[in-house]
Amino acid sequence: MAPTTIGIIGCGSISDAYLRGAARSRLVQVKSVADIRAEAAKEKAAEHMVQAVPVDALLADPDIEIVVNLTIPAAHAPVSLRAIEAGKHVYLEKPLATRFAEAKPVMLEAAAKGLRVGCAPDTFLGGAHQACRYAIDVGAIGVPIAGAATVLSHGMEHWHPNPAFYYQHGGGPIHDMGPYYVTQLVNLLGPVSRVTAQASTASRLRAITSEPLAGQTIAVEVPTTVNGVLSFANGANVSLSHSWDVWKHSRLPLEIYGSEGSMLAPDPNFFGGEPKVTQRDGDWTLLNIGAHPYGEPNRVTRTGAHVADHRIIGLLDMAAAIRSGRPHRVSGALALHVLEVLDAFERSSLEGRHIVIETPCERPEKLPLGSGEEVFA
Ligand SMILES: NC(=O)c1ccc[n+]([C@@H]2O[C@H](COP(=O)([O-])OP(=O)(O)OC[C@H]3O[C@@H](n4cnc5c(N)ncnc54)[C@H](O)[C@@H]3O)[C@@H](O)[C@H]2O)c1
């Protein structure tokens, strides 16, 4: 079958991962890239041997079936809406929008036009996270009762070339990193029913130390330290600590505690890792992730770590799902539920109360065992 033709809007840092991922795939083919900054589109086009076009031309191109929106969070909803109005399916980077109220019209418009919306993160489809999902589903740790999800660092202004958006609405540790953790928790445990939290902002100004903007300051609009509790419809509750005010710590990214044992789940910002489980208080045993696709390391990070980075597989799953008429896993419905949860952390803190989550969502289907793109059939 011919690959699905896609166009990418937003040619910044993350676009390389998608352009490289698309070049490896037989399911999608990039026809054009566009950016509000024409020079950014030209640069990526030359690097990845595709064509650069103005945003309007990309949207008007009848060959393009899926628009991949890799703009900053403030542009996610407006650019997605324009693509939907142009009759395109949309797959976008997280979060779905800067806030729930902005995302809802995007989902309604897509539904009215019979178009699909998919939204990162797709990391939960990675081999290590699917191994955790399979283990939970067969009762490896019994009934999940509690857990802890942790992201602690000192922010983004020391590495990203243009980090201001991370401190504007739609950014901050909750909206930027929370999607990885909350989405994986929904994959493992099902939908969230309630959120309770305390949020704070340690500093209203952050100094950029990365080039080319080193020396400039960023005005911080969002909480940068959030501690909260997610209550799940299945009865489990999970504590969540997300902060960009922490220099060093010794906590693990994700743990689940069940009636018959515990699970150490790897960092859901990546696709691989070494998930471990115990039976009751026995020794930790490694889960075998080898039977699952998309868990093997394929990239070295800035800090020299070998990580599995298969960013794009959510888009591949959506492209295959459109062809076969099945639901796609990395869906807008899942992202809308997650966004309501993310917004609820700040709301709970400001309003001093529990926030009940109203958007329904189902656990996405597991990826079949196997290897490569056959699993999307
Ligand atoms: N950088 C990462 O490592 C990373 C990782 C995962 C996810 N993401 C997510 O990907 C998205 C983009 O991040 P990034 O780091 O690539 O940002 P970036 O600032 O490097 O790139 C964003 C690009 O979008 C363009 N843009 C902004 N508004 C636009 C509009 N209205 N129309 C067309 N183009 C527009 C900008 O000119 C810029 O080139 C964010 O939502 C971010 O959370 C980034």
CSV table of C-alpha atoms and ligand atoms in Angstrom, one decimal:
chain,number,residue,atom,x,y,z
A,1,MET,CA,0.0,0.0,0.0
A,2,ALA,CA,1.3,3.5,-0.8
A,3,PRO,CA,2.4,5.5,2.3
A,4,THR,CA,0.2,8.2,3.7
A,5,THR,CA,1.3,11.6,2.6
A,6,ILE,CA,1.9,14.0,5.5
A,7,GLY,CA,2.9,17.7,5.9
A,8,ILE,CA,4.7,19.1,8.9
A,9,ILE,CA,4.0,22.5,10.3
A,10,GLY,CA,6.5,23.7,12.9
A,11,CYS,CA,10.2,23.2,12.1
A,12,GLY,CA,11.9,23.6,15.5
A,13,SER,CA,13.8,21.2,17.7
A,14,ILE,CA,11.5,18.3,17.7
A,15,SER,CA,10.8,18.3,14.0
A,16,ASP,CA,14.1,16.4,13.4
A,17,ALA,CA,12.8,13.4,15.3
A,18,TYR,CA,9.7,13.2,13.1
A,19,LEU,CA,11.5,13.8,9.9
A,20,ARG,CA,14.0,11.1,10.7
A,21,GLY,CA,11.2,8.8,11.9
A,22,ALA,CA,9.2,9.3,8.8
A,23,ALA,CA,12.3,8.6,6.6
A,24,ARG,CA,12.6,5.2,8.4
A,25,SER,CA,8.9,4.3,7.8
A,26,ARG,CA,7.1,2.7,5.0
A,27,LEU,CA,3.7,3.9,6.4
A,28,VAL,CA,4.2,7.7,5.9
A,29,GLN,CA,6.0,10.0,3.6
A,30,VAL,CA,6.7,13.7,4.2
A,31,LYS,CA,5.8,15.9,1.2
A,32,SER,CA,6.2,19.3,2.6
A,33,VAL,CA,7.3,21.3,5.7
A,34,ALA,CA,6.2,24.8,6.7
A,35,ASP,CA,6.9,27.2,9.5
A,36,ILE,CA,5.8,30.7,10.4
A,37,ARG,CA,9.5,31.4,10.0
A,38,ALA,CA,10.1,30.6,6.4
A,39,GLU,CA,13.9,30.2,7.0
A,40,ALA,CA,13.3,27.5,9.6
A,41,ALA,CA,11.2,25.5,7.1
A,42,LYS,CA,13.9,26.0,4.4
A,43,GLU,CA,16.6,24.7,6.7
A,44,LYS,CA,14.8,21.5,7.7
A,45,ALA,CA,13.7,20.9,4.1
A,46,ALA,CA,17.3,21.1,2.9
A,47,GLU,CA,18.5,18.9,5.7
A,48,HIS,CA,15.9,16.2,5.2
A,49,MET,CA,15.4,16.5,1.4
A,50,VAL,CA,11.8,17.5,1.4
A,51,GLN,CA,10.2,20.7,0.1
A,52,ALA,CA,9.5,23.9,2.2
A,53,VAL,CA,6.3,25.7,1.4
A,54,PRO,CA,4.2,28.5,3.1
A,55,VAL,CA,1.8,27.2,5.8
A,56,ASP,CA,-1.2,28.2,3.5
A,57,ALA,CA,0.2,26.1,0.6
A,58,LEU,CA,0.7,23.1,2.8
A,59,LEU,CA,-2.9,23.3,4.1
A,60,ALA,CA,-4.3,23.7,0.5
A,61,ASP,CA,-2.3,20.7,-0.8
A,62,PRO,CA,-4.8,18.0,-1.7
A,63,ASP,CA,-2.1,15.3,-1.5
A,64,ILE,CA,-1.6,15.8,2.2
A,65,GLU,CA,-3.8,13.6,4.3
A,66,ILE,CA,-2.4,14.3,7.8
A,67,VAL,CA,-1.0,17.6,9.1
A,68,VAL,CA,1.6,17.0,11.8
A,69,ASN,CA,1.5,20.1,14.0
A,70,LEU,CA,4.9,20.5,15.8
A,71,THR,CA,4.4,24.2,16.8
A,72,ILE,CA,4.7,25.6,20.3
A,73,PRO,CA,1.7,24.9,22.7
A,74,ALA,CA,0.1,28.4,22.1
A,75,ALA,CA,-0.2,27.5,18.4
A,76,HIS,CA,-1.4,23.9,18.9
A,77,ALA,CA,-5.2,24.7,18.9
A,78,PRO,CA,-5.2,27.4,16.2
A,79,VAL,CA,-3.0,25.5,13.8
A,80,SER,CA,-4.9,22.2,14.3
A,81,LEU,CA,-8.2,24.0,13.7
A,82,ARG,CA,-6.9,25.5,10.5
A,83,ALA,CA,-5.8,22.0,9.3
A,84,ILE,CA,-9.2,20.5,10.3
A,85,GLU,CA,-11.0,23.3,8.4
A,86,ALA,CA,-8.8,22.4,5.4
A,87,GLY,CA,-10.1,18.8,5.6
A,88,LYS,CA,-6.9,17.2,7.1
A,89,HIS,CA,-6.5,14.7,9.9
A,90,VAL,CA,-4.2,16.2,12.5
A,91,TYR,CA,-1.4,14.6,14.7
A,92,LEU,CA,0.2,17.1,17.1
A,93,GLU,CA,2.8,17.3,19.8
A,94,LYS,CA,1.7,17.6,23.4
A,95,PRO,CA,-0.2,19.1,25.0
A,96,LEU,CA,-3.3,19.1,22.9
A,97,ALA,CA,-3.8,22.8,23.7
A,98,THR,CA,-2.6,25.2,26.4
A,99,ARG,CA,-5.8,24.4,28.3
A,100,PHE,CA,-8.8,22.1,28.2
A,101,ALA,CA,-11.3,24.9,27.1
A,102,GLU,CA,-9.1,25.6,24.1
A,103,ALA,CA,-8.8,21.9,23.1
A,104,LYS,CA,-12.5,21.1,23.2
A,105,PRO,CA,-13.5,23.0,20.0
A,106,VAL,CA,-10.7,21.3,18.1
A,107,MET,CA,-12.1,17.9,19.1
A,108,LEU,CA,-15.7,18.9,18.3
A,109,GLU,CA,-14.7,20.4,14.9
A,110,ALA,CA,-12.8,17.2,14.0
A,111,ALA,CA,-15.7,15.0,15.0
A,112,ALA,CA,-18.1,17.1,13.0
A,113,LYS,CA,-16.0,16.7,9.9
A,114,GLY,CA,-15.2,13.0,10.5
A,115,LEU,CA,-11.5,13.7,10.8
A,116,ARG,CA,-9.0,12.1,13.2
A,117,VAL,CA,-7.0,13.9,15.9
A,118,GLY,CA,-3.9,12.2,17.4
A,119,CYS,CA,-1.7,13.7,20.0
A,120,ALA,CA,1.7,12.9,21.5
A,121,PRO,CA,3.0,11.4,23.7
A,122,ASP,CA,3.3,8.1,22.0
A,123,THR,CA,6.0,6.8,24.4
A,124,PHE,CA,3.5,4.6,26.2
A,125,LEU,CA,3.5,2.4,23.0
A,126,GLY,CA,7.2,1.8,23.6
A,127,GLY,CA,8.4,-1.7,24.4
A,128,ALA,CA,9.2,-1.1,28.1
A,129,HIS,CA,5.8,0.6,28.8
A,130,GLN,CA,3.8,-2.0,26.9
A,131,ALA,CA,5.6,-4.7,28.9
A,132,CYS,CA,4.4,-3.0,32.1
A,133,ARG,CA,0.9,-2.8,30.7
A,134,TYR,CA,0.9,-6.5,29.8
A,135,ALA,CA,2.2,-7.4,33.3
A,136,ILE,CA,-0.5,-5.3,35.0
A,137,ASP,CA,-3.2,-6.9,32.8
A,138,VAL,CA,-2.1,-10.4,33.7
A,139,GLY,CA,-2.1,-9.5,37.4
A,140,ALA,CA,1.7,-9.6,38.0
A,141,ILE,CA,1.4,-7.2,40.9
A,142,GLY,CA,-2.2,-8.0,41.8
A,143,VAL,CA,-4.7,-5.1,42.1
A,144,PRO,CA,-3.0,-1.7,41.7
A,145,ILE,CA,-3.5,0.3,44.9
A,146,ALA,CA,-1.1,3.2,44.8
A,147,GLY,CA,1.9,4.7,43.0
A,148,ALA,CA,4.3,7.6,42.6
A,149,ALA,CA,5.2,9.6,39.5
A,150,THR,CA,8.2,11.9,39.7
A,151,VAL,CA,9.8,14.5,37.4
A,152,LEU,CA,12.3,16.7,39.1
A,153,SER,CA,14.8,18.9,37.3
A,154,HIS,CA,15.9,22.5,36.9
A,155,GLY,CA,14.0,23.3,33.8
A,156,MET,CA,14.7,23.8,30.1
A,157,GLU,CA,16.5,27.1,29.9
A,158,HIS,CA,20.0,25.5,30.0
A,159,TRP,CA,19.5,23.5,26.7
A,160,HIS,CA,16.6,24.5,24.5
A,161,PRO,CA,17.5,27.2,21.9
A,162,ASN,CA,14.2,29.1,22.5
A,163,PRO,CA,12.9,28.0,25.9
A,164,ALA,CA,10.3,30.8,26.7
A,165,PHE,CA,7.3,28.7,25.7
A,166,TYR,CA,8.1,26.2,28.5
A,167,TYR,CA,7.2,28.9,31.0
A,168,GLN,CA,4.1,30.2,29.3
A,169,HIS,CA,0.6,28.7,29.6
A,170,GLY,CA,0.7,25.2,28.1
A,171,GLY,CA,4.2,24.8,29.5
A,172,GLY,CA,5.6,24.3,33.0
A,173,PRO,CA,6.5,20.8,34.4
A,174,ILE,CA,2.8,19.8,34.6
A,175,HIS,CA,1.7,20.6,31.0
A,176,ASP,CA,5.1,19.8,29.4
A,177,MET,CA,6.2,16.6,31.3
A,178,GLY,CA,2.9,15.6,32.8
A,179,PRO,CA,1.5,14.3,29.5
A,180,TYR,CA,4.1,11.5,29.5
A,181,TYR,CA,3.4,10.4,33.1
A,182,VAL,CA,-0.4,10.8,33.1
A,183,THR,CA,-0.8,9.2,29.7
A,184,GLN,CA,1.3,6.2,30.8
A,185,LEU,CA,-0.7,6.0,34.1
A,186,VAL,CA,-4.0,6.0,32.1
A,187,ASN,CA,-2.5,3.3,29.9
A,188,LEU,CA,-1.7,1.2,33.0
A,189,LEU,CA,-4.6,2.0,35.3
A,190,GLY,CA,-7.4,3.5,33.2
A,191,PRO,CA,-9.1,6.9,33.5
A,192,VAL,CA,-8.5,9.5,36.3
A,193,SER,CA,-11.5,10.4,38.3
A,194,ARG,CA,-10.2,13.2,40.6
A,195,VAL,CA,-7.2,15.4,41.2
A,196,THR,CA,-6.0,17.1,44.4
A,197,ALA,CA,-2.9,19.3,44.3
A,198,GLN,CA,-0.7,22.1,45.6
A,199,ALA,CA,1.2,24.3,43.1
A,200,SER,CA,3.8,27.1,43.4
A,201,THR,CA,6.2,29.2,41.4
A,202,ALA,CA,9.6,29.5,43.0
A,203,SER,CA,10.8,32.3,40.7
A,204,ARG,CA,8.9,34.7,38.4
A,205,LEU,CA,12.0,35.2,36.2
A,206,ARG,CA,14.3,32.6,34.8
A,207,ALA,CA,17.7,33.3,33.2
A,208,ILE,CA,18.4,31.6,29.9
A,209,THR,CA,21.9,30.1,29.8
A,210,SER,CA,21.6,28.2,26.4
A,211,GLU,CA,22.6,29.7,23.1
A,212,PRO,CA,21.7,31.7,21.2
A,213,LEU,CA,19.6,33.6,23.8
A,214,ALA,CA,21.9,33.3,26.8
A,215,GLY,CA,21.6,36.3,29.2
A,216,GLN,CA,17.9,37.0,28.3
A,217,THR,CA,15.3,36.4,31.0
A,218,ILE,CA,11.9,34.6,30.8
A,219,ALA,CA,8.8,35.8,32.6
A,220,VAL,CA,7.2,32.7,34.3
A,221,GLU,CA,3.4,32.4,33.9
A,222,VAL,CA,3.0,28.9,35.2
A,223,PRO,CA,3.6,26.9,38.4
A,224,THR,CA,7.0,25.3,38.4
A,225,THR,CA,6.5,23.0,41.4
A,226,VAL,CA,3.4,20.8,41.8
A,227,ASN,CA,2.6,18.0,44.2
A,228,GLY,CA,-0.6,16.2,43.8
A,229,VAL,CA,-2.7,13.1,44.0
A,230,LEU,CA,-4.4,11.4,41.1
A,231,SER,CA,-7.4,9.2,42.0
A,232,PHE,CA,-8.2,6.6,39.4
A,233,ALA,CA,-11.6,5.2,38.5
A,234,ASN,CA,-10.3,1.7,39.4
A,235,GLY,CA,-9.7,2.9,43.0
A,236,ALA,CA,-5.9,3.3,42.8
A,237,ASN,CA,-4.3,6.6,43.9
A,238,VAL,CA,-1.0,7.9,42.7
A,239,SER,CA,1.1,10.8,44.1
A,240,LEU,CA,2.7,13.0,41.5
A,241,SER,CA,5.6,15.4,42.0
A,242,HIS,CA,6.6,17.6,39.0
A,243,SER,CA,9.1,20.4,39.5
A,244,TRP,CA,11.6,22.5,37.6
A,245,ASP,CA,13.0,24.0,40.8
A,246,VAL,CA,15.1,20.9,41.8
A,247,TRP,CA,18.9,20.7,41.2
A,248,LYS,CA,19.4,17.1,42.3
A,249,HIS,CA,17.3,14.2,43.7
A,250,SER,CA,17.3,10.4,44.1
A,251,ARG,CA,13.7,9.5,43.3
A,252,LEU,CA,12.6,7.1,40.5
A,253,PRO,CA,10.3,8.2,37.7
A,254,LEU,CA,7.3,5.8,38.1
A,255,GLU,CA,6.4,3.2,40.7
A,256,ILE,CA,3.1,1.2,41.0
A,257,TYR,CA,2.2,-0.7,44.2
A,258,GLY,CA,-0.2,-3.6,43.9
A,259,SER,CA,-1.9,-6.0,46.3
A,260,GLU,CA,0.6,-8.8,45.3
A,261,GLY,CA,3.8,-6.9,44.5
A,262,SER,CA,5.3,-3.7,43.1
A,263,MET,CA,6.5,-2.4,39.8
A,264,LEU,CA,9.3,0.0,38.8
A,265,ALA,CA,8.2,1.4,35.5
A,266,PRO,CA,10.9,3.2,33.3
A,267,ASP,CA,10.9,6.9,32.5
A,268,PRO,CA,7.8,7.4,30.2
A,269,ASN,CA,9.6,10.3,28.4
A,270,PHE,CA,11.4,7.5,26.4
A,271,PHE,CA,10.3,4.2,24.9
A,272,GLY,CA,12.6,1.7,26.5
A,273,GLY,CA,14.2,1.0,29.9
A,274,GLU,CA,14.3,-1.8,32.4
A,275,PRO,CA,10.9,-2.4,34.0
A,276,LYS,CA,11.0,-4.5,37.2
A,277,VAL,CA,8.4,-6.2,39.3
A,278,THR,CA,8.3,-8.1,42.7
A,279,GLN,CA,6.1,-10.7,44.1
A,280,ARG,CA,5.2,-9.3,47.4
A,281,ASP,CA,8.4,-8.2,49.2
A,282,GLY,CA,10.7,-10.5,47.1
A,283,ASP,CA,13.6,-9.5,44.9
A,284,TRP,CA,13.1,-7.3,41.8
A,285,THR,CA,12.8,-9.2,38.6
A,286,LEU,CA,13.3,-7.7,35.1
A,287,LEU,CA,10.4,-7.8,32.8
A,288,ASN,CA,11.4,-9.1,29.3
A,289,ILE,CA,10.7,-6.3,26.9
A,290,GLY,CA,12.2,-8.2,23.9
A,291,ALA,CA,8.9,-9.5,22.7
A,292,HIS,CA,7.6,-5.9,22.3
A,293,PRO,CA,8.5,-3.6,19.5
A,294,TYR,CA,10.0,-0.1,19.8
A,295,GLY,CA,11.9,-0.6,23.1
A,296,GLU,CA,15.5,-0.8,21.8
A,297,PRO,CA,17.9,2.1,22.3
A,298,ASN,CA,18.5,4.1,19.1
A,299,ARG,CA,19.8,7.5,20.3
A,300,VAL,CA,22.4,9.0,22.6
A,301,THR,CA,21.2,12.0,24.6
A,302,ARG,CA,22.9,15.3,25.5
A,303,THR,CA,24.1,13.6,28.7
A,304,GLY,CA,25.5,10.5,26.9
A,305,ALA,CA,22.7,8.1,27.8
A,306,HIS,CA,21.6,5.5,25.2
A,307,VAL,CA,17.8,5.8,25.0
A,308,ALA,CA,15.0,4.3,22.9
A,309,ASP,CA,13.5,7.3,21.0
A,310,HIS,CA,10.9,6.0,18.6
A,311,ARG,CA,8.8,9.3,18.6
A,312,ILE,CA,6.5,9.1,15.6
A,313,ILE,CA,5.0,5.6,16.2
A,314,GLY,CA,1.7,7.2,17.4
A,315,LEU,CA,1.5,8.9,14.0
A,316,LEU,CA,2.3,5.6,12.2
A,317,ASP,CA,-0.4,3.9,14.2
A,318,MET,CA,-2.9,6.6,13.3
A,319,ALA,CA,-2.0,6.5,9.6
A,320,ALA,CA,-2.5,2.7,9.5
A,321,ALA,CA,-5.7,3.0,11.5
A,322,ILE,CA,-7.2,5.5,9.0
A,323,ARG,CA,-6.4,3.1,6.2
A,324,SER,CA,-8.0,0.1,8.0
A,325,GLY,CA,-10.9,2.0,9.7
A,326,ARG,CA,-9.9,0.9,13.2
A,327,PRO,CA,-9.5,3.4,16.2
A,328,HIS,CA,-6.0,4.8,16.7
A,329,ARG,CA,-4.3,4.4,20.0
A,330,VAL,CA,-2.6,7.8,20.5
A,331,SER,CA,-5.9,9.6,20.3
A,332,GLY,CA,-7.2,13.1,20.8
A,333,ALA,CA,-9.8,11.7,23.2
A,334,LEU,CA,-7.0,10.3,25.4
A,335,ALA,CA,-5.1,13.6,25.2
A,336,LEU,CA,-8.3,15.6,26.0
A,337,HIS,CA,-8.8,13.5,29.2
A,338,VAL,CA,-5.1,14.0,30.1
A,339,LEU,CA,-5.3,17.7,29.5
A,340,GLU,CA,-8.3,18.1,31.8
A,341,VAL,CA,-6.2,16.2,34.4
A,342,LEU,CA,-3.2,18.5,33.8
A,343,ASP,CA,-5.3,21.7,34.2
A,344,ALA,CA,-6.8,20.2,37.3
A,345,PHE,CA,-3.5,20.4,39.2
A,346,GLU,CA,-3.4,24.2,39.1
A,347,ARG,CA,-7.2,24.5,39.6
A,348,SER,CA,-7.1,22.3,42.6
A,349,SER,CA,-4.4,24.4,44.2
A,350,LEU,CA,-6.0,27.8,43.4
A,351,GLU,CA,-9.5,26.7,44.4
A,352,GLY,CA,-8.4,24.7,47.4
A,353,ARG,CA,-10.5,21.6,46.5
A,354,HIS,CA,-10.6,18.3,44.7
A,355,ILE,CA,-11.3,18.6,41.0
A,356,VAL,CA,-13.5,15.9,39.5
A,357,ILE,CA,-12.5,14.8,36.0
A,358,GLU,CA,-15.4,14.7,33.6
A,359,THR,CA,-14.0,13.8,30.1
A,360,PRO,CA,-14.5,10.1,29.6
A,361,CYS,CA,-11.6,8.0,28.2
A,362,GLU,CA,-10.8,4.4,27.6
A,363,ARG,CA,-7.5,2.6,28.0
A,364,PRO,CA,-5.9,2.5,24.5
A,365,GLU,CA,-5.6,-1.0,23.0
A,366,LYS,CA,-2.3,-2.8,23.8
A,367,LEU,CA,0.1,-3.1,20.8
A,368,PRO,CA,0.4,-6.7,19.7
A,369,LEU,CA,3.6,-8.6,20.4
A,370,GLY,CA,5.8,-8.7,17.3
A,371,SER,CA,8.3,-6.5,15.6
A,372,GLY,CA,8.3,-3.4,13.5
A,373,GLU,CA,5.4,-1.8,11.6
A,374,GLU,CA,3.5,-5.1,11.2
A,375,VAL,CA,2.1,-4.4,14.7
A,376,PHE,CA,0.0,-1.5,13.3
A,377,ALA,CA,-1.8,-3.7,10.8
B,1,LIG,N1,12.2,19.9,21.9
B,1,LIG,C1,11.9,18.7,22.5
B,1,LIG,O1,12.8,17.9,22.9
B,1,LIG,C2,10.5,18.3,22.5
B,1,LIG,C3,10.3,17.0,22.9
B,1,LIG,C4,9.0,16.5,23.0
B,1,LIG,C5,7.9,17.3,22.6
B,1,LIG,N2,8.1,18.6,22.3
B,1,LIG,C6,7.0,19.4,22.0
B,1,LIG,O2,7.0,19.8,20.6
B,1,LIG,C7,6.5,21.1,20.4
B,1,LIG,C8,7.5,21.9,19.7
B,1,LIG,O3,8.7,22.0,20.5
B,1,LIG,P1,10.1,22.4,19.9
B,1,LIG,O4,11.1,22.2,21.0
B,1,LIG,O5,10.3,21.8,18.6
B,1,LIG,O6,9.8,24.0,19.8
B,1,LIG,P2,10.6,25.1,18.9
B,1,LIG,O7,10.4,26.4,19.5
B,1,LIG,O8,12.0,24.6,18.7
B,1,LIG,O9,9.9,24.9,17.5
B,1,LIG,C9,8.5,25.3,17.3
B,1,LIG,C10,8.4,25.8,15.8
B,1,LIG,O10,7.1,26.2,15.6
B,1,LIG,C11,7.0,27.4,14.8
B,1,LIG,N3,5.7,28.0,15.0
B,1,LIG,C12,5.3,28.6,16.1
B,1,LIG,N4,4.0,29.1,15.9
B,1,LIG,C13,3.7,28.7,14.6
B,1,LIG,C14,2.5,28.9,13.8
B,1,LIG,N5,1.5,29.6,14.3
B,1,LIG,N6,2.5,28.5,12.5
B,1,LIG,C15,3.6,27.8,12.0
B,1,LIG,N7,4.8,27.6,12.8
B,1,LIG,C16,4.8,28.0,14.0
B,1,LIG,C17,8.2,28.2,15.3
B,1,LIG,O11,8.6,29.1,14.4
B,1,LIG,C18,9.3,27.1,15.6
B,1,LIG,O12,10.1,26.9,14.4
B,1,LIG,C19,6.1,21.6,21.8
B,1,LIG,O13,4.7,21.4,22.0
B,1,LIG,C20,6.9,20.7,22.7
B,1,LIG,O14,6.3,20.5,24.0
B,1,LIG,C21,9.4,19.1,22.2
